[in-house]
PDB file of C-alpha atoms and ligand atoms in Angstrom:
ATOM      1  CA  UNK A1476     -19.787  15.424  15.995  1.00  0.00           C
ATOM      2  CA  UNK A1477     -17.164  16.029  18.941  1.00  0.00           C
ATOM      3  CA  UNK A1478     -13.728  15.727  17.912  1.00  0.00           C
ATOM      4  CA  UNK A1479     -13.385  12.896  19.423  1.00  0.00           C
ATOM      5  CA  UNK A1480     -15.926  11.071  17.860  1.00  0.00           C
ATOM      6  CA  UNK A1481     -14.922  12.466  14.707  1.00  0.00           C
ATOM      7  CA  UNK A1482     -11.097  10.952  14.936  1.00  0.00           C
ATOM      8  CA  UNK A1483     -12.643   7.224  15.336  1.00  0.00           C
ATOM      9  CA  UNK A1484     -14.718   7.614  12.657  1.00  0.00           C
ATOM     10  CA  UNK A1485     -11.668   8.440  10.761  1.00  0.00           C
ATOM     11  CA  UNK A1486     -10.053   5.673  12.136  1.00  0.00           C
ATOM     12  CA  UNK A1487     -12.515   3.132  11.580  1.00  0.00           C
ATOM     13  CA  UNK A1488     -13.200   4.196   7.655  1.00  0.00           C
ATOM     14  CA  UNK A1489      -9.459   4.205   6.984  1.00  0.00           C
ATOM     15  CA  UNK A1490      -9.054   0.902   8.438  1.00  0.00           C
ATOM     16  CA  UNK A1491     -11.864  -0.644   6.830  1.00  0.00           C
ATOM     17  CA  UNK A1492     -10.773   0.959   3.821  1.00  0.00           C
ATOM     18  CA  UNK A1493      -7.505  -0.579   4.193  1.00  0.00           C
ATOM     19  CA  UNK A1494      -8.875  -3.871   4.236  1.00  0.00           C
ATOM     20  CA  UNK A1495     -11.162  -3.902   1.351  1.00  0.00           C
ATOM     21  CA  UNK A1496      -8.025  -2.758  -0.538  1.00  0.00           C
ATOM     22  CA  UNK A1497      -6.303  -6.001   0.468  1.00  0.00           C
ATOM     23  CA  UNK A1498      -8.625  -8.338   0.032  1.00  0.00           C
ATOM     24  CA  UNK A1499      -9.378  -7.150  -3.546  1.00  0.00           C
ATOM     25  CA  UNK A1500      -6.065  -7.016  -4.693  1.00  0.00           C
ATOM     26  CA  UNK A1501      -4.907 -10.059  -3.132  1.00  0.00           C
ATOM     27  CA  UNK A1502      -8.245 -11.667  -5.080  1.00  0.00           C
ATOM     28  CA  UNK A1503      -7.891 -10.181  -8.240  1.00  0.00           C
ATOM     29  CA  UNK A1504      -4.364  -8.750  -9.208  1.00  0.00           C
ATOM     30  CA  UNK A1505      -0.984 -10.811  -9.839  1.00  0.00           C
ATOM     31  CA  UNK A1506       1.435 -10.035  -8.118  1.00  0.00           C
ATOM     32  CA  UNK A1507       5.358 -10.295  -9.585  1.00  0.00           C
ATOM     33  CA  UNK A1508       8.232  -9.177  -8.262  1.00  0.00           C
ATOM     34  CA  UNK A1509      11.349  -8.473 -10.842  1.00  0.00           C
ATOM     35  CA  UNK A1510      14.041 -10.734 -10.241  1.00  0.00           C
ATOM     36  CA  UNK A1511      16.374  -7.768  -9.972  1.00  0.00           C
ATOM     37  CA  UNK A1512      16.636  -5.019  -7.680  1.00  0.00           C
ATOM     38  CA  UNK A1513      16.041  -1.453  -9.360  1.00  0.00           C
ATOM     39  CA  UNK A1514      18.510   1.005  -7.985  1.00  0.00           C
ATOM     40  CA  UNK A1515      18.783  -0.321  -5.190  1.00  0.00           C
ATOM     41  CA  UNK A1516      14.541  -0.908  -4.980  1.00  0.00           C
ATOM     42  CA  UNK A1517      12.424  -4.212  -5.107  1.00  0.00           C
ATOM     43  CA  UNK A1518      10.220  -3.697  -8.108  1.00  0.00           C
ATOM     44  CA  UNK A1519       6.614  -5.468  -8.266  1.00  0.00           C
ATOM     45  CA  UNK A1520       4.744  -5.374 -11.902  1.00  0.00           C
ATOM     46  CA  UNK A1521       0.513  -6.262 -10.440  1.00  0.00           C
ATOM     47  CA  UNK A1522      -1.654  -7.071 -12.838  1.00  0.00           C
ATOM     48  CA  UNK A1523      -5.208  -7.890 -13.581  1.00  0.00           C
ATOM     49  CA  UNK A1524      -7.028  -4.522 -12.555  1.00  0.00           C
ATOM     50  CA  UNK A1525      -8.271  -2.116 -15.293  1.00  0.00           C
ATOM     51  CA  UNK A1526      -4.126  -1.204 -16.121  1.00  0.00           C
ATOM     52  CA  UNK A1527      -0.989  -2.591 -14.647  1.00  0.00           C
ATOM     53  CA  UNK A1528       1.066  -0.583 -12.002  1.00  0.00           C
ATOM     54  CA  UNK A1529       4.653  -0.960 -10.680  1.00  0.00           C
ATOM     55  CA  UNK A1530       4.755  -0.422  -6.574  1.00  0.00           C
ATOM     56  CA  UNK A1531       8.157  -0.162  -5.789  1.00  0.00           C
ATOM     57  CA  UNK A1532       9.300  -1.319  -2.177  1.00  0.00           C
ATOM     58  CA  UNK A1533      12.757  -0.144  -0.584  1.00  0.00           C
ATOM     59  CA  UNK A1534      14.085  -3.349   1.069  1.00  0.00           C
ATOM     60  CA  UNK A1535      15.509  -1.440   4.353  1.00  0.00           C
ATOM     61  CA  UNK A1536      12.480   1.036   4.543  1.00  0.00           C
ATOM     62  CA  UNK A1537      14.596   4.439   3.343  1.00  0.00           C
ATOM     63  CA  UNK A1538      11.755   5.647   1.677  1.00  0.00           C
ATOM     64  CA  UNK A1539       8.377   4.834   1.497  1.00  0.00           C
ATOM     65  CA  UNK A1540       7.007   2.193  -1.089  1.00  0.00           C
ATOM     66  CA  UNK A1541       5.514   3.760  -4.121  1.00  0.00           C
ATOM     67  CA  UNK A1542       2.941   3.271  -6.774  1.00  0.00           C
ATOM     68  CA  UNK A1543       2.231   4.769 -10.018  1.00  0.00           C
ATOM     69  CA  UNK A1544      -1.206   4.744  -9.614  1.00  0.00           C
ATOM     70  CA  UNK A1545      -3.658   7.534  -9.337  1.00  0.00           C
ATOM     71  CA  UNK A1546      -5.104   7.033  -6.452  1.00  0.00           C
ATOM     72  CA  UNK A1547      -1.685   6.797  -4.475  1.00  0.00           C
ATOM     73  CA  UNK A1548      -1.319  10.327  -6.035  1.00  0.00           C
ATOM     74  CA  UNK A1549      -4.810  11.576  -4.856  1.00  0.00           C
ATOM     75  CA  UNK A1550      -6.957   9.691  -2.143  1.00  0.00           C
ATOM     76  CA  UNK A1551      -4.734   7.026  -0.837  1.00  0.00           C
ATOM     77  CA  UNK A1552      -2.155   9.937  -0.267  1.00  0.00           C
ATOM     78  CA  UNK A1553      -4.251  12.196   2.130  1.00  0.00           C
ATOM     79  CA  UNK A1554      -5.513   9.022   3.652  1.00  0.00           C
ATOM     80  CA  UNK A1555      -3.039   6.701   4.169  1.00  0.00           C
ATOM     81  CA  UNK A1556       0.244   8.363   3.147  1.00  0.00           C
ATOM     82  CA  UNK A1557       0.194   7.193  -0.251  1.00  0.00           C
ATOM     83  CA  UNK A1558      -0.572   3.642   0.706  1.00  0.00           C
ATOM     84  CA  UNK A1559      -2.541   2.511  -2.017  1.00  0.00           C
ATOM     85  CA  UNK A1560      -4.455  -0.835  -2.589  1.00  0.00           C
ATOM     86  CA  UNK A1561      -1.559  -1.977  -4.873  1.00  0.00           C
ATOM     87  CA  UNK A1562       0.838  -0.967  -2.113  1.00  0.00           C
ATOM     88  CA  UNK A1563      -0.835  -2.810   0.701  1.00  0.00           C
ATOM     89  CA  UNK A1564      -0.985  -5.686  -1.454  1.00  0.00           C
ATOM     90  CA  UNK A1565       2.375  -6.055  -2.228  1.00  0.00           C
ATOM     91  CA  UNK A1566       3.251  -5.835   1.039  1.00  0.00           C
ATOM     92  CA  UNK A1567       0.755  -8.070   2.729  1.00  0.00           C
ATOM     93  CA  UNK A1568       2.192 -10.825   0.092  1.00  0.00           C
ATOM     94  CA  UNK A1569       5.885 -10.057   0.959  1.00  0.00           C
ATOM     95  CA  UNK A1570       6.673 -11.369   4.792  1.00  0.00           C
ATOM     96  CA  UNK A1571      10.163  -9.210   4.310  1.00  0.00           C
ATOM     97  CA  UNK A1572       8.127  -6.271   3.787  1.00  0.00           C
ATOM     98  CA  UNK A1573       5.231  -6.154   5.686  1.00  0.00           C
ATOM     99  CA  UNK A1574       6.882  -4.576   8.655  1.00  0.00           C
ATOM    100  CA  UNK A1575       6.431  -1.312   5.957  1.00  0.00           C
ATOM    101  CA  UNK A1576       2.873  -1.741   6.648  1.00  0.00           C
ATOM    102  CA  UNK A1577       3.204  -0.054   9.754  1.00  0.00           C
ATOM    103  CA  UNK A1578       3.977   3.299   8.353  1.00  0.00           C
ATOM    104  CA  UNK A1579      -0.142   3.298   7.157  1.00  0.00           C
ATOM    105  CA  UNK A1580      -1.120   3.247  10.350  1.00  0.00           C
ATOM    106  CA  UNK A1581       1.172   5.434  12.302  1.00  0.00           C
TER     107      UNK A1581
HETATM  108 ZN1  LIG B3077      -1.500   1.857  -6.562  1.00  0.00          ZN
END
């Protein structure tokens, strides 16, 4: 495979990747955010997968959002910076933070 053809391959699986995570979280999982910031941090408890994660979402983009999953530890890291399903959920959900989407992709 040239390299070329080897980069939009890449591409292409992360992307579809990226939207199979979506769709499934934004099927299946709940979704709610804490009425408080957390050190400064919007905190989001989602639910209804096989265990409950927090994603936590800096409101002005400081730092990347965050997930205590293990896949945004392992795959989702090497893929898509860390950018779990939870992660992408949260943000497709939020309009405030779905600029923070971008970073996936850059
Ligand atoms: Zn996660």
């Amino acid at each position: 495979m040239s390299e070329a053809t080897e980069k939009t391959f890449n591409l292409k699986a992360r992307d579809d990747r990226f939207f199979r995570a979506a769709e499934s979280v934004l099927k299946q999982y709940t979704i709610a955010r804490r009425p408080q910031l957390e050190d400064g941090v919007a905190v989001f408890d989602v639910t209804g997968g096989t265990s409950a994660y927090v994603v936590k979402v800096h409101p002005e983009w400081r730092c990347a959002p965050q997930c205590n999953c293990p896949d945004a530890e392992n795959r989702a890291k090497t893929n898509v910076r860390g950018y779990c399903k939870h992660v992408i959920g949260v943000l497709l959900e939020n309009d405030e933070f779905r600029c923070q989407l971008l970073e996936a992709f850059l």
